[in-house]
JSON list of C-alpha atoms in Angstrom, two decimals:
[
{"chain": "F", "resi": 2, "resn": "MET", "atom": "CA", "xyz": [96.66, 152.56, 78.88]},
{"chain": "F", "resi": 3, "resn": "LEU", "atom": "CA", "xyz": [98.00, 149.40, 77.32]},
{"chain": "F", "resi": 4, "resn": "THR", "atom": "CA", "xyz": [100.35, 147.44, 79.55]},
{"chain": "F", "resi": 5, "resn": "LYS", "atom": "CA", "xyz": [103.96, 147.17, 78.49]},
{"chain": "F", "resi": 6, "resn": "ARG", "atom": "CA", "xyz": [105.05, 143.66, 77.74]},
{"chain": "F", "resi": 7, "resn": "ILE", "atom": "CA", "xyz": [108.14, 141.75, 78.83]},
{"chain": "F", "resi": 8, "resn": "ILE", "atom": "CA", "xyz": [109.27, 139.16, 76.30]},
{"chain": "F", "resi": 9, "resn": "PRO", "atom": "CA", "xyz": [112.03, 136.58, 76.77]},
{"chain": "F", "resi": 10, "resn": "CYS", "atom": "CA", "xyz": [113.65, 135.53, 73.47]},
{"chain": "F", "resi": 11, "resn": "LEU", "atom": "CA", "xyz": [114.82, 132.01, 72.88]},
{"chain": "F", "resi": 12, "resn": "ASP", "atom": "CA", "xyz": [117.52, 132.01, 70.05]},
{"chain": "F", "resi": 13, "resn": "ILE", "atom": "CA", "xyz": [117.66, 128.39, 68.90]},
{"chain": "F", "resi": 14, "resn": "LYS", "atom": "CA", "xyz": [120.61, 126.73, 67.18]},
{"chain": "F", "resi": 15, "resn": "ASN", "atom": "CA", "xyz": [120.74, 122.96, 66.66]},
{"chain": "F", "resi": 16, "resn": "GLY", "atom": "CA", "xyz": [117.75, 122.59, 69.10]},
{"chain": "F", "resi": 17, "resn": "ARG", "atom": "CA", "xyz": [119.46, 124.49, 72.02]},
{"chain": "F", "resi": 18, "resn": "THR", "atom": "CA", "xyz": [118.99, 127.91, 73.28]},
{"chain": "F", "resi": 19, "resn": "VAL", "atom": "CA", "xyz": [122.02, 130.09, 72.74]},
{"chain": "F", "resi": 20, "resn": "LYS", "atom": "CA", "xyz": [123.12, 133.73, 73.31]},
{"chain": "F", "resi": 21, "resn": "GLY", "atom": "CA", "xyz": [125.93, 135.80, 71.95]},
{"chain": "F", "resi": 22, "resn": "VAL", "atom": "CA", "xyz": [127.25, 139.36, 71.76]},
{"chain": "F", "resi": 23, "resn": "ASN", "atom": "CA", "xyz": [126.70, 141.48, 68.67]},
{"chain": "F", "resi": 24, "resn": "PHE", "atom": "CA", "xyz": [125.26, 138.38, 66.96]},
{"chain": "F", "resi": 25, "resn": "VAL", "atom": "CA", "xyz": [128.50, 136.26, 67.45]},
{"chain": "F", "resi": 26, "resn": "ASP", "atom": "CA", "xyz": [130.29, 134.21, 70.10]},
{"chain": "F", "resi": 27, "resn": "LEU", "atom": "CA", "xyz": [127.30, 132.09, 70.91]},
{"chain": "F", "resi": 28, "resn": "ARG", "atom": "CA", "xyz": [127.11, 130.12, 74.22]},
{"chain": "F", "resi": 29, "resn": "ASP", "atom": "CA", "xyz": [124.65, 127.48, 75.38]},
{"chain": "F", "resi": 30, "resn": "ALA", "atom": "CA", "xyz": [121.80, 128.77, 77.46]},
{"chain": "F", "resi": 31, "resn": "GLY", "atom": "CA", "xyz": [119.76, 125.61, 78.01]},
{"chain": "F", "resi": 32, "resn": "ASP", "atom": "CA", "xyz": [116.80, 123.55, 76.80]},
{"chain": "F", "resi": 33, "resn": "PRO", "atom": "CA", "xyz": [114.24, 125.72, 75.06]},
{"chain": "F", "resi": 34, "resn": "VAL", "atom": "CA", "xyz": [111.25, 123.70, 76.22]},
{"chain": "F", "resi": 35, "resn": "GLU", "atom": "CA", "xyz": [112.36, 123.95, 79.89]},
{"chain": "F", "resi": 36, "resn": "LEU", "atom": "CA", "xyz": [113.06, 127.65, 79.54]},
{"chain": "F", "resi": 37, "resn": "ALA", "atom": "CA", "xyz": [109.71, 128.40, 77.83]},
{"chain": "F", "resi": 38, "resn": "ALA", "atom": "CA", "xyz": [107.83, 126.67, 80.60]},
{"chain": "F", "resi": 39, "resn": "LYS", "atom": "CA", "xyz": [109.69, 128.52, 83.29]},
{"chain": "F", "resi": 40, "resn": "TYR", "atom": "CA", "xyz": [109.02, 131.94, 81.64]},
{"chain": "F", "resi": 41, "resn": "ALA", "atom": "CA", "xyz": [105.37, 131.24, 81.22]},
{"chain": "F", "resi": 42, "resn": "GLU", "atom": "CA", "xyz": [105.16, 130.34, 84.91]},
{"chain": "F", "resi": 43, "resn": "THR", "atom": "CA", "xyz": [107.05, 133.42, 86.11]},
{"chain": "F", "resi": 44, "resn": "GLY", "atom": "CA", "xyz": [105.10, 136.12, 84.40]},
{"chain": "F", "resi": 45, "resn": "ALA", "atom": "CA", "xyz": [106.48, 136.66, 80.89]},
{"chain": "F", "resi": 46, "resn": "ASP", "atom": "CA", "xyz": [103.82, 138.28, 78.74]},
{"chain": "F", "resi": 47, "resn": "GLU", "atom": "CA", "xyz": [104.89, 136.61, 75.47]},
{"chain": "F", "resi": 48, "resn": "LEU", "atom": "CA", "xyz": [107.62, 134.40, 74.20]},
{"chain": "F", "resi": 49, "resn": "VAL", "atom": "CA", "xyz": [109.74, 134.79, 71.04]},
{"chain": "F", "resi": 50, "resn": "PHE", "atom": "CA", "xyz": [111.44, 131.77, 69.50]},
{"chain": "F", "resi": 51, "resn": "LEU", "atom": "CA", "xyz": [114.00, 132.45, 66.72]},
{"chain": "F", "resi": 52, "resn": "ASP", "atom": "CA", "xyz": [115.71, 129.67, 64.88]},
{"chain": "F", "resi": 53, "resn": "ILE", "atom": "CA", "xyz": [118.69, 131.84, 64.21]},
{"chain": "F", "resi": 54, "resn": "SER", "atom": "CA", "xyz": [120.48, 129.44, 61.76]},
{"chain": "F", "resi": 55, "resn": "ALA", "atom": "CA", "xyz": [117.35, 128.53, 59.76]},
{"chain": "F", "resi": 56, "resn": "THR", "atom": "CA", "xyz": [117.84, 131.29, 57.09]},
{"chain": "F", "resi": 57, "resn": "GLU", "atom": "CA", "xyz": [121.53, 130.79, 56.94]},
{"chain": "F", "resi": 58, "resn": "GLU", "atom": "CA", "xyz": [121.30, 127.06, 56.48]},
{"chain": "F", "resi": 59, "resn": "ARG", "atom": "CA", "xyz": [118.44, 127.25, 54.05]},
{"chain": "F", "resi": 60, "resn": "ARG", "atom": "CA", "xyz": [116.21, 125.03, 56.15]},
{"chain": "F", "resi": 61, "resn": "LYS", "atom": "CA", "xyz": [112.84, 125.44, 57.83]},
{"chain": "F", "resi": 62, "resn": "THR", "atom": "CA", "xyz": [112.16, 126.29, 61.42]},
{"chain": "F", "resi": 63, "resn": "LEU", "atom": "CA", "xyz": [112.00, 123.27, 63.68]},
{"chain": "F", "resi": 64, "resn": "ALA", "atom": "CA", "xyz": [108.28, 122.76, 63.69]},
{"chain": "F", "resi": 65, "resn": "ASP", "atom": "CA", "xyz": [108.42, 119.82, 66.13]},
{"chain": "F", "resi": 66, "resn": "LEU", "atom": "CA", "xyz": [110.30, 121.82, 68.63]},
{"chain": "F", "resi": 67, "resn": "VAL", "atom": "CA", "xyz": [107.69, 124.59, 68.21]},
{"chain": "F", "resi": 68, "resn": "LEU", "atom": "CA", "xyz": [105.02, 122.07, 69.09]},
{"chain": "F", "resi": 69, "resn": "ARG", "atom": "CA", "xyz": [106.83, 120.90, 72.15]},
{"chain": "F", "resi": 70, "resn": "VAL", "atom": "CA", "xyz": [107.18, 124.52, 73.41]},
{"chain": "F", "resi": 71, "resn": "ALA", "atom": "CA", "xyz": [103.64, 125.35, 72.63]},
{"chain": "F", "resi": 72, "resn": "GLU", "atom": "CA", "xyz": [102.43, 122.35, 74.66]},
{"chain": "F", "resi": 73, "resn": "LYS", "atom": "CA", "xyz": [104.15, 123.80, 77.74]},
{"chain": "F", "resi": 74, "resn": "ILE", "atom": "CA", "xyz": [102.99, 127.46, 77.68]},
{"chain": "F", "resi": 75, "resn": "ASN", "atom": "CA", "xyz": [99.84, 129.57, 77.91]},
{"chain": "F", "resi": 76, "resn": "ILE", "atom": "CA", "xyz": [101.14, 132.90, 76.66]},
{"chain": "F", "resi": 77, "resn": "PRO", "atom": "CA", "xyz": [101.34, 134.22, 73.07]},
{"chain": "F", "resi": 78, "resn": "PHE", "atom": "CA", "xyz": [104.16, 132.77, 71.15]},
{"chain": "F", "resi": 79, "resn": "THR", "atom": "CA", "xyz": [106.04, 134.16, 68.16]},
{"chain": "F", "resi": 80, "resn": "VAL", "atom": "CA", "xyz": [108.16, 132.02, 65.98]},
{"chain": "F", "resi": 81, "resn": "GLY", "atom": "CA", "xyz": [110.74, 133.05, 63.40]},
{"chain": "F", "resi": 82, "resn": "GLY", "atom": "CA", "xyz": [113.62, 131.71, 61.29]},
{"chain": "F", "resi": 83, "resn": "GLY", "atom": "CA", "xyz": [113.62, 130.52, 57.69]},
{"chain": "F", "resi": 84, "resn": "ILE", "atom": "CA", "xyz": [109.97, 131.46, 56.98]},
{"chain": "F", "resi": 85, "resn": "SER", "atom": "CA", "xyz": [109.54, 132.34, 53.37]},
{"chain": "F", "resi": 86, "resn": "SER", "atom": "CA", "xyz": [105.93, 131.37, 52.37]},
{"chain": "F", "resi": 87, "resn": "VAL", "atom": "CA", "xyz": [102.37, 131.22, 53.40]},
{"chain": "F", "resi": 88, "resn": "ALA", "atom": "CA", "xyz": [102.73, 127.42, 53.66]},
{"chain": "F", "resi": 89, "resn": "ASP", "atom": "CA", "xyz": [105.59, 127.84, 56.12]},
{"chain": "F", "resi": 90, "resn": "VAL", "atom": "CA", "xyz": [103.32, 129.94, 58.39]},
{"chain": "F", "resi": 91, "resn": "ASP", "atom": "CA", "xyz": [100.50, 127.49, 58.07]},
{"chain": "F", "resi": 92, "resn": "ILE", "atom": "CA", "xyz": [102.63, 124.67, 59.46]},
{"chain": "F", "resi": 93, "resn": "LEU", "atom": "CA", "xyz": [103.93, 126.82, 62.41]},
{"chain": "F", "resi": 94, "resn": "LEU", "atom": "CA", "xyz": [100.42, 127.97, 63.35]},
{"chain": "F", "resi": 95, "resn": "GLN", "atom": "CA", "xyz": [99.23, 124.39, 63.26]},
{"chain": "F", "resi": 96, "resn": "ASN", "atom": "CA", "xyz": [102.10, 123.48, 65.61]},
{"chain": "F", "resi": 97, "resn": "GLY", "atom": "CA", "xyz": [101.09, 126.08, 68.17]},
{"chain": "F", "resi": 98, "resn": "ALA", "atom": "CA", "xyz": [102.66, 129.40, 67.18]},
{"chain": "F", "resi": 99, "resn": "ASP", "atom": "CA", "xyz": [100.35, 132.45, 67.63]},
{"chain": "F", "resi": 100, "resn": "LYS", "atom": "CA", "xyz": [102.43, 134.90, 65.48]},
{"chain": "F", "resi": 101, "resn": "VAL", "atom": "CA", "xyz": [105.32, 134.55, 63.08]},
{"chain": "F", "resi": 102, "resn": "SER", "atom": "CA", "xyz": [108.39, 136.73, 62.72]},
{"chain": "F", "resi": 103, "resn": "ILE", "atom": "CA", "xyz": [109.87, 137.29, 59.27]},
{"chain": "F", "resi": 104, "resn": "ASN", "atom": "CA", "xyz": [113.11, 139.27, 58.52]},
{"chain": "F", "resi": 105, "resn": "SER", "atom": "CA", "xyz": [115.31, 138.35, 55.60]},
{"chain": "F", "resi": 106, "resn": "SER", "atom": "CA", "xyz": [112.40, 136.94, 53.55]},
{"chain": "F", "resi": 107, "resn": "ALA", "atom": "CA", "xyz": [110.43, 140.16, 53.98]},
{"chain": "F", "resi": 108, "resn": "VAL", "atom": "CA", "xyz": [113.23, 142.23, 52.59]},
{"chain": "F", "resi": 109, "resn": "LYS", "atom": "CA", "xyz": [113.81, 139.86, 49.64]},
{"chain": "F", "resi": 110, "resn": "ASN", "atom": "CA", "xyz": [110.07, 139.56, 48.92]},
{"chain": "F", "resi": 111, "resn": "PRO", "atom": "CA", "xyz": [108.18, 142.46, 50.47]},
{"chain": "F", "resi": 112, "resn": "GLN", "atom": "CA", "xyz": [104.90, 141.07, 48.99]},
{"chain": "F", "resi": 113, "resn": "LEU", "atom": "CA", "xyz": [105.15, 138.32, 51.50]},
{"chain": "F", "resi": 114, "resn": "ILE", "atom": "CA", "xyz": [104.04, 140.76, 54.24]},
{"chain": "F", "resi": 115, "resn": "ASN", "atom": "CA", "xyz": [100.88, 141.60, 52.30]},
{"chain": "F", "resi": 116, "resn": "ASP", "atom": "CA", "xyz": [100.19, 137.87, 51.58]},
{"chain": "F", "resi": 117, "resn": "LEU", "atom": "CA", "xyz": [100.66, 136.82, 55.26]},
{"chain": "F", "resi": 118, "resn": "ALA", "atom": "CA", "xyz": [98.51, 139.78, 56.53]},
{"chain": "F", "resi": 119, "resn": "ALA", "atom": "CA", "xyz": [95.74, 138.92, 54.05]},
{"chain": "F", "resi": 120, "resn": "LYS", "atom": "CA", "xyz": [95.71, 135.25, 54.86]},
{"chain": "F", "resi": 121, "resn": "PHE", "atom": "CA", "xyz": [96.27, 135.28, 58.65]},
{"chain": "F", "resi": 122, "resn": "GLY", "atom": "CA", "xyz": [95.58, 138.84, 59.76]},
{"chain": "F", "resi": 123, "resn": "SER", "atom": "CA", "xyz": [98.03, 141.65, 60.65]},
{"chain": "F", "resi": 124, "resn": "GLN", "atom": "CA", "xyz": [97.94, 140.53, 64.29]},
{"chain": "F", "resi": 125, "resn": "CYS", "atom": "CA", "xyz": [99.80, 137.38, 63.27]},
{"chain": "F", "resi": 126, "resn": "VAL", "atom": "CA", "xyz": [102.64, 139.09, 61.33]},
{"chain": "F", "resi": 127, "resn": "VAL", "atom": "CA", "xyz": [105.68, 140.44, 63.22]},
{"chain": "F", "resi": 128, "resn": "VAL", "atom": "CA", "xyz": [108.50, 141.87, 60.97]},
{"chain": "F", "resi": 129, "resn": "ALA", "atom": "CA", "xyz": [111.87, 141.69, 62.67]},
{"chain": "F", "resi": 130, "resn": "ILE", "atom": "CA", "xyz": [114.41, 144.32, 61.60]},
{"chain": "F", "resi": 131, "resn": "ASP", "atom": "CA", "xyz": [118.02, 143.99, 62.53]},
{"chain": "F", "resi": 132, "resn": "ALA", "atom": "CA", "xyz": [120.04, 147.20, 61.96]},
{"chain": "F", "resi": 133, "resn": "LYS", "atom": "CA", "xyz": [123.22, 148.88, 62.84]},
{"chain": "F", "resi": 134, "resn": "GLN", "atom": "CA", "xyz": [124.56, 152.39, 62.44]},
{"chain": "F", "resi": 135, "resn": "ILE", "atom": "CA", "xyz": [126.94, 152.81, 59.54]},
{"chain": "F", "resi": 136, "resn": "GLU", "atom": "CA", "xyz": [128.30, 156.36, 59.12]},
{"chain": "F", "resi": 137, "resn": "GLY", "atom": "CA", "xyz": [125.40, 157.67, 61.09]},
{"chain": "F", "resi": 138, "resn": "LYS", "atom": "CA", "xyz": [122.70, 155.91, 59.20]},
{"chain": "F", "resi": 139, "resn": "TRP", "atom": "CA", "xyz": [120.70, 152.98, 60.60]},
{"chain": "F", "resi": 140, "resn": "THR", "atom": "CA", "xyz": [121.17, 150.24, 57.97]},
{"chain": "F", "resi": 141, "resn": "VAL", "atom": "CA", "xyz": [119.09, 147.08, 57.80]},
{"chain": "F", "resi": 142, "resn": "HIS", "atom": "CA", "xyz": [121.00, 143.78, 57.87]},
{"chain": "F", "resi": 143, "resn": "LEU", "atom": "CA", "xyz": [119.90, 140.19, 56.82]},
{"chain": "F", "resi": 144, "resn": "VAL", "atom": "CA", "xyz": [120.78, 136.59, 57.62]},
{"chain": "F", "resi": 145, "resn": "GLY", "atom": "CA", "xyz": [121.38, 137.03, 61.30]},
{"chain": "F", "resi": 146, "resn": "GLY", "atom": "CA", "xyz": [123.06, 140.30, 60.75]},
{"chain": "F", "resi": 147, "resn": "LYS", "atom": "CA", "xyz": [125.66, 138.98, 58.32]},
{"chain": "F", "resi": 148, "resn": "VAL", "atom": "CA", "xyz": [124.47, 140.68, 55.14]},
{"chain": "F", "resi": 149, "resn": "PRO", "atom": "CA", "xyz": [124.14, 144.53, 54.97]},
{"chain": "F", "resi": 150, "resn": "THR", "atom": "CA", "xyz": [121.50, 146.09, 52.65]},
{"chain": "F", "resi": 151, "resn": "GLU", "atom": "CA", "xyz": [120.95, 149.56, 51.26]},
{"chain": "F", "resi": 152, "resn": "LEU", "atom": "CA", "xyz": [117.79, 149.88, 53.28]},
{"chain": "F", "resi": 153, "resn": "ASP", "atom": "CA", "xyz": [117.23, 152.61, 55.83]},
{"chain": "F", "resi": 154, "resn": "LEU", "atom": "CA", "xyz": [115.68, 151.34, 59.05]},
{"chain": "F", "resi": 155, "resn": "PHE", "atom": "CA", "xyz": [112.99, 154.05, 59.26]},
{"chain": "F", "resi": 156, "resn": "GLU", "atom": "CA", "xyz": [111.96, 153.97, 55.59]},
{"chain": "F", "resi": 157, "resn": "TRP", "atom": "CA", "xyz": [111.78, 150.12, 55.71]},
{"chain": "F", "resi": 158, "resn": "ALA", "atom": "CA", "xyz": [109.72, 150.17, 58.94]},
{"chain": "F", "resi": 159, "resn": "GLN", "atom": "CA", "xyz": [107.18, 152.53, 57.34]},
{"chain": "F", "resi": 160, "resn": "GLU", "atom": "CA", "xyz": [106.90, 150.29, 54.31]},
{"chain": "F", "resi": 161, "resn": "VAL", "atom": "CA", "xyz": [106.46, 147.23, 56.52]},
{"chain": "F", "resi": 162, "resn": "GLU", "atom": "CA", "xyz": [103.58, 148.99, 58.35]},
{"chain": "F", "resi": 163, "resn": "MET", "atom": "CA", "xyz": [101.99, 150.08, 55.06]},
{"chain": "F", "resi": 164, "resn": "ARG", "atom": "CA", "xyz": [102.13, 146.42, 53.76]},
{"chain": "F", "resi": 165, "resn": "GLY", "atom": "CA", "xyz": [100.20, 145.09, 56.78]},
{"chain": "F", "resi": 166, "resn": "ALA", "atom": "CA", "xyz": [102.59, 144.06, 59.46]},
{"chain": "F", "resi": 167, "resn": "GLY", "atom": "CA", "xyz": [101.02, 144.09, 62.96]},
{"chain": "F", "resi": 168, "resn": "GLU", "atom": "CA", "xyz": [104.17, 144.63, 64.92]},
{"chain": "F", "resi": 169, "resn": "ILE", "atom": "CA", "xyz": [107.89, 145.40, 64.51]},
{"chain": "F", "resi": 170, "resn": "LEU", "atom": "CA", "xyz": [110.71, 143.72, 66.40]},
{"chain": "F", "resi": 171, "resn": "PHE", "atom": "CA", "xyz": [113.70, 146.03, 66.20]},
{"chain": "F", "resi": 172, "resn": "THR", "atom": "CA", "xyz": [117.10, 144.73, 67.19]},
{"chain": "F", "resi": 173, "resn": "SER", "atom": "CA", "xyz": [119.95, 147.17, 67.37]},
{"chain": "F", "resi": 174, "resn": "MET", "atom": "CA", "xyz": [123.03, 145.09, 66.34]},
{"chain": "F", "resi": 175, "resn": "ASP", "atom": "CA", "xyz": [125.22, 147.72, 67.97]},
{"chain": "F", "resi": 176, "resn": "HIS", "atom": "CA", "xyz": [123.60, 147.11, 71.31]},
{"chain": "F", "resi": 177, "resn": "ASP", "atom": "CA", "xyz": [122.94, 143.32, 71.07]},
{"chain": "F", "resi": 178, "resn": "GLY", "atom": "CA", "xyz": [124.38, 141.40, 74.04]},
{"chain": "F", "resi": 179, "resn": "THR", "atom": "CA", "xyz": [126.32, 144.46, 75.29]},
{"chain": "F", "resi": 180, "resn": "LYS", "atom": "CA", "xyz": [124.00, 145.04, 78.30]},
{"chain": "F", "resi": 181, "resn": "ASN", "atom": "CA", "xyz": [124.45, 148.81, 77.87]},
{"chain": "F", "resi": 182, "resn": "GLY", "atom": "CA", "xyz": [120.83, 149.62, 77.30]},
{"chain": "F", "resi": 183, "resn": "PHE", "atom": "CA", "xyz": [118.45, 149.61, 74.32]},
{"chain": "F", "resi": 184, "resn": "ALA", "atom": "CA", "xyz": [118.75, 151.96, 71.29]},
{"chain": "F", "resi": 185, "resn": "ASP", "atom": "CA", "xyz": [116.16, 154.27, 72.78]},
{"chain": "F", "resi": 186, "resn": "ASP", "atom": "CA", "xyz": [116.80, 157.24, 70.32]},
{"chain": "F", "resi": 187, "resn": "ALA", "atom": "CA", "xyz": [116.07, 155.00, 67.31]},
{"chain": "F", "resi": 188, "resn": "LEU", "atom": "CA", "xyz": [113.11, 153.45, 69.06]},
{"chain": "F", "resi": 189, "resn": "ALA", "atom": "CA", "xyz": [111.55, 156.73, 69.93]},
{"chain": "F", "resi": 190, "resn": "LYS", "atom": "CA", "xyz": [111.90, 157.85, 66.32]},
{"chain": "F", "resi": 191, "resn": "LEU", "atom": "CA", "xyz": [110.21, 154.63, 65.15]},
{"chain": "F", "resi": 192, "resn": "SER", "atom": "CA", "xyz": [107.41, 155.15, 67.62]},
{"chain": "F", "resi": 193, "resn": "ASP", "atom": "CA", "xyz": [106.76, 158.65, 66.38]},
{"chain": "F", "resi": 194, "resn": "LEU", "atom": "CA", "xyz": [106.72, 157.45, 62.70]},
{"chain": "F", "resi": 195, "resn": "LEU", "atom": "CA", "xyz": [104.59, 154.30, 63.21]},
{"chain": "F", "resi": 196, "resn": "ASN", "atom": "CA", "xyz": [101.13, 153.35, 64.53]},
{"chain": "F", "resi": 197, "resn": "ILE", "atom": "CA", "xyz": [101.90, 149.69, 65.17]},
{"chain": "F", "resi": 198, "resn": "PRO", "atom": "CA", "xyz": [103.57, 148.30, 68.33]},
{"chain": "F", "resi": 199, "resn": "ILE", "atom": "CA", "xyz": [107.37, 148.23, 68.53]},
{"chain": "F", "resi": 200, "resn": "ILE", "atom": "CA", "xyz": [109.33, 145.64, 70.41]},
{"chain": "F", "resi": 201, "resn": "ALA", "atom": "CA", "xyz": [112.75, 146.84, 71.63]},
{"chain": "F", "resi": 202, "resn": "SER", "atom": "CA", "xyz": [115.52, 144.32, 71.35]},
{"chain": "F", "resi": 203, "resn": "GLY", "atom": "CA", "xyz": [119.24, 144.38, 71.98]},
{"chain": "F", "resi": 204, "resn": "GLY", "atom": "CA", "xyz": [121.08, 145.81, 74.96]},
{"chain": "F", "resi": 205, "resn": "ALA", "atom": "CA", "xyz": [119.21, 144.91, 78.18]},
{"chain": "F", "resi": 206, "resn": "GLY", "atom": "CA", "xyz": [121.58, 144.70, 81.11]},
{"chain": "F", "resi": 207, "resn": "ASN", "atom": "CA", "xyz": [119.66, 145.92, 84.12]},
{"chain": "F", "resi": 208, "resn": "MET", "atom": "CA", "xyz": [116.11, 146.88, 85.29]},
{"chain": "F", "resi": 209, "resn": "GLN", "atom": "CA", "xyz": [116.76, 150.56, 84.59]},
{"chain": "F", "resi": 210, "resn": "HIS", "atom": "CA", "xyz": [117.31, 149.78, 80.88]},
{"chain": "F", "resi": 211, "resn": "PHE", "atom": "CA", "xyz": [113.68, 148.45, 80.73]},
{"chain": "F", "resi": 212, "resn": "THR", "atom": "CA", "xyz": [112.38, 151.59, 82.38]},
{"chain": "F", "resi": 213, "resn": "ASP", "atom": "CA", "xyz": [114.40, 153.76, 80.03]},
{"chain": "F", "resi": 214, "resn": "THR", "atom": "CA", "xyz": [113.15, 152.02, 76.88]},
{"chain": "F", "resi": 215, "resn": "PHE", "atom": "CA", "xyz": [109.50, 152.26, 77.93]},
{"chain": "F", "resi": 216, "resn": "ILE", "atom": "CA", "xyz": [109.79, 155.90, 78.84]},
{"chain": "F", "resi": 217, "resn": "ASN", "atom": "CA", "xyz": [112.51, 157.37, 76.62]},
{"chain": "F", "resi": 218, "resn": "GLY", "atom": "CA", "xyz": [112.27, 154.83, 73.79]},
{"chain": "F", "resi": 219, "resn": "LYS", "atom": "CA", "xyz": [108.43, 154.75, 73.87]},
{"chain": "F", "resi": 220, "resn": "ALA", "atom": "CA", "xyz": [108.68, 151.02, 73.20]},
{"chain": "F", "resi": 221, "resn": "ASP", "atom": "CA", "xyz": [105.50, 148.89, 73.55]},
{"chain": "F", "resi": 222, "resn": "ALA", "atom": "CA", "xyz": [107.41, 145.79, 74.62]},
{"chain": "F", "resi": 223, "resn": "ALA", "atom": "CA", "xyz": [110.98, 144.95, 75.65]},
{"chain": "F", "resi": 224, "resn": "LEU", "atom": "CA", "xyz": [112.62, 141.72, 74.58]},
{"chain": "F", "resi": 225, "resn": "ALA", "atom": "CA", "xyz": [115.76, 140.29, 76.19]},
{"chain": "F", "resi": 226, "resn": "ALA", "atom": "CA", "xyz": [117.56, 136.93, 76.35]},
{"chain": "F", "resi": 227, "resn": "SER", "atom": "CA", "xyz": [120.78, 136.55, 78.39]},
{"chain": "F", "resi": 228, "resn": "VAL", "atom": "CA", "xyz": [119.74, 138.63, 81.46]},
{"chain": "F", "resi": 229, "resn": "PHE", "atom": "CA", "xyz": [116.72, 136.25, 81.79]},
{"chain": "F", "resi": 230, "resn": "HIS", "atom": "CA", "xyz": [118.39, 132.98, 80.78]},
{"chain": "F", "resi": 231, "resn": "PHE", "atom": "CA", "xyz": [121.34, 133.46, 83.25]},
{"chain": "F", "resi": 232, "resn": "HIS", "atom": "CA", "xyz": [119.09, 134.88, 86.12]},
{"chain": "F", "resi": 233, "resn": "GLU", "atom": "CA", "xyz": [120.67, 138.28, 86.17]},
{"chain": "F", "resi": 234, "resn": "ILE", "atom": "CA", "xyz": [117.10, 139.72, 86.08]},
{"chain": "F", "resi": 235, "resn": "ASP", "atom": "CA", "xyz": [114.02, 137.77, 87.21]},
{"chain": "F", "resi": 236, "resn": "ILE", "atom": "CA", "xyz": [110.77, 138.80, 85.57]},
{"chain": "F", "resi": 237, "resn": "PRO", "atom": "CA", "xyz": [108.58, 139.10, 88.74]},
{"chain": "F", "resi": 238, "resn": "GLU", "atom": "CA", "xyz": [111.10, 141.52, 90.35]},
{"chain": "F", "resi": 239, "resn": "LEU", "atom": "CA", "xyz": [111.38, 143.44, 87.07]},
{"chain": "F", "resi": 240, "resn": "LYS", "atom": "CA", "xyz": [107.66, 143.88, 86.85]},
{"chain": "F", "resi": 241, "resn": "LEU", "atom": "CA", "xyz": [107.44, 145.08, 90.38]},
{"chain": "F", "resi": 242, "resn": "GLU", "atom": "CA", "xyz": [110.22, 147.55, 89.68]},
{"chain": "F", "resi": 243, "resn": "LEU", "atom": "CA", "xyz": [108.38, 148.87, 86.62]},
{"chain": "F", "resi": 244, "resn": "LYS", "atom": "CA", "xyz": [105.09, 149.10, 88.44]},
{"chain": "F", "resi": 245, "resn": "ASN", "atom": "CA", "xyz": [106.78, 151.08, 91.12]},
{"chain": "F", "resi": 246, "resn": "LYS", "atom": "CA", "xyz": [107.89, 153.50, 88.42]},
{"chain": "F", "resi": 247, "resn": "ASN", "atom": "CA", "xyz": [104.32, 153.81, 87.28]},
{"chain": "F", "resi": 248, "resn": "ILE", "atom": "CA", "xyz": [104.78, 151.87, 84.10]},
{"chain": "F", "resi": 249, "resn": "PRO", "atom": "CA", "xyz": [101.79, 149.81, 83.36]},
{"chain": "F", "resi": 250, "resn": "VAL", "atom": "CA", "xyz": [102.59, 146.04, 83.47]},
{"chain": "F", "resi": 251, "resn": "ARG", "atom": "CA", "xyz": [100.57, 142.86, 83.95]},
{"chain": "F", "resi": 252, "resn": "ILE", "atom": "CA", "xyz": [101.48, 141.44, 87.39]}
]
């Protein structure tokens, strides 16, 4: 059985790591280069780096910061934020990223998923989907959760897989930063519909939430930010807890 992955997420704004609740009320969480190095040393399986204001501010991801992070770590590294072309991805991969995450640009130009998969391989392409429940329907949102679309989460996820994405990073905006647990029902439905790995994001508050999302949500990986940044959960202890619950993890 494939091991379940634990992935810290560095949300970057103006060169600093930040964290908020429901995508707002951001507070500083430290230097991204230092945090990345610490996570690589303490057992994180991968790292996700999201320049959360890149799309909103119409500028490109901080490639130099990506390079500085990549030089400090030896684990797979996914970078997202403001990526809208094959050329953007080329630059990030040259600066040390292993994968890229696209979100708003994939919705606006779905062909981009096909183009990136054809050029770099599906394993390099992560499509991030931010969604919230509106009148009982999971609706996809763009630009850091600020812009609602007409897209249904599950239909969009299936299209994303068909176009060649290698992985989906699903963030429940309703759960983000609340520390009340992941959106396990939606994750389980995604898992049943898709054949590619799904990363759960939004809602981690304690170790039991990780157990629940791997068992009930059928997630392949779990991503979190504040509980790791502010030492509410340490990754070595989390992995021991998961192992003790017979969840396969890399120790």
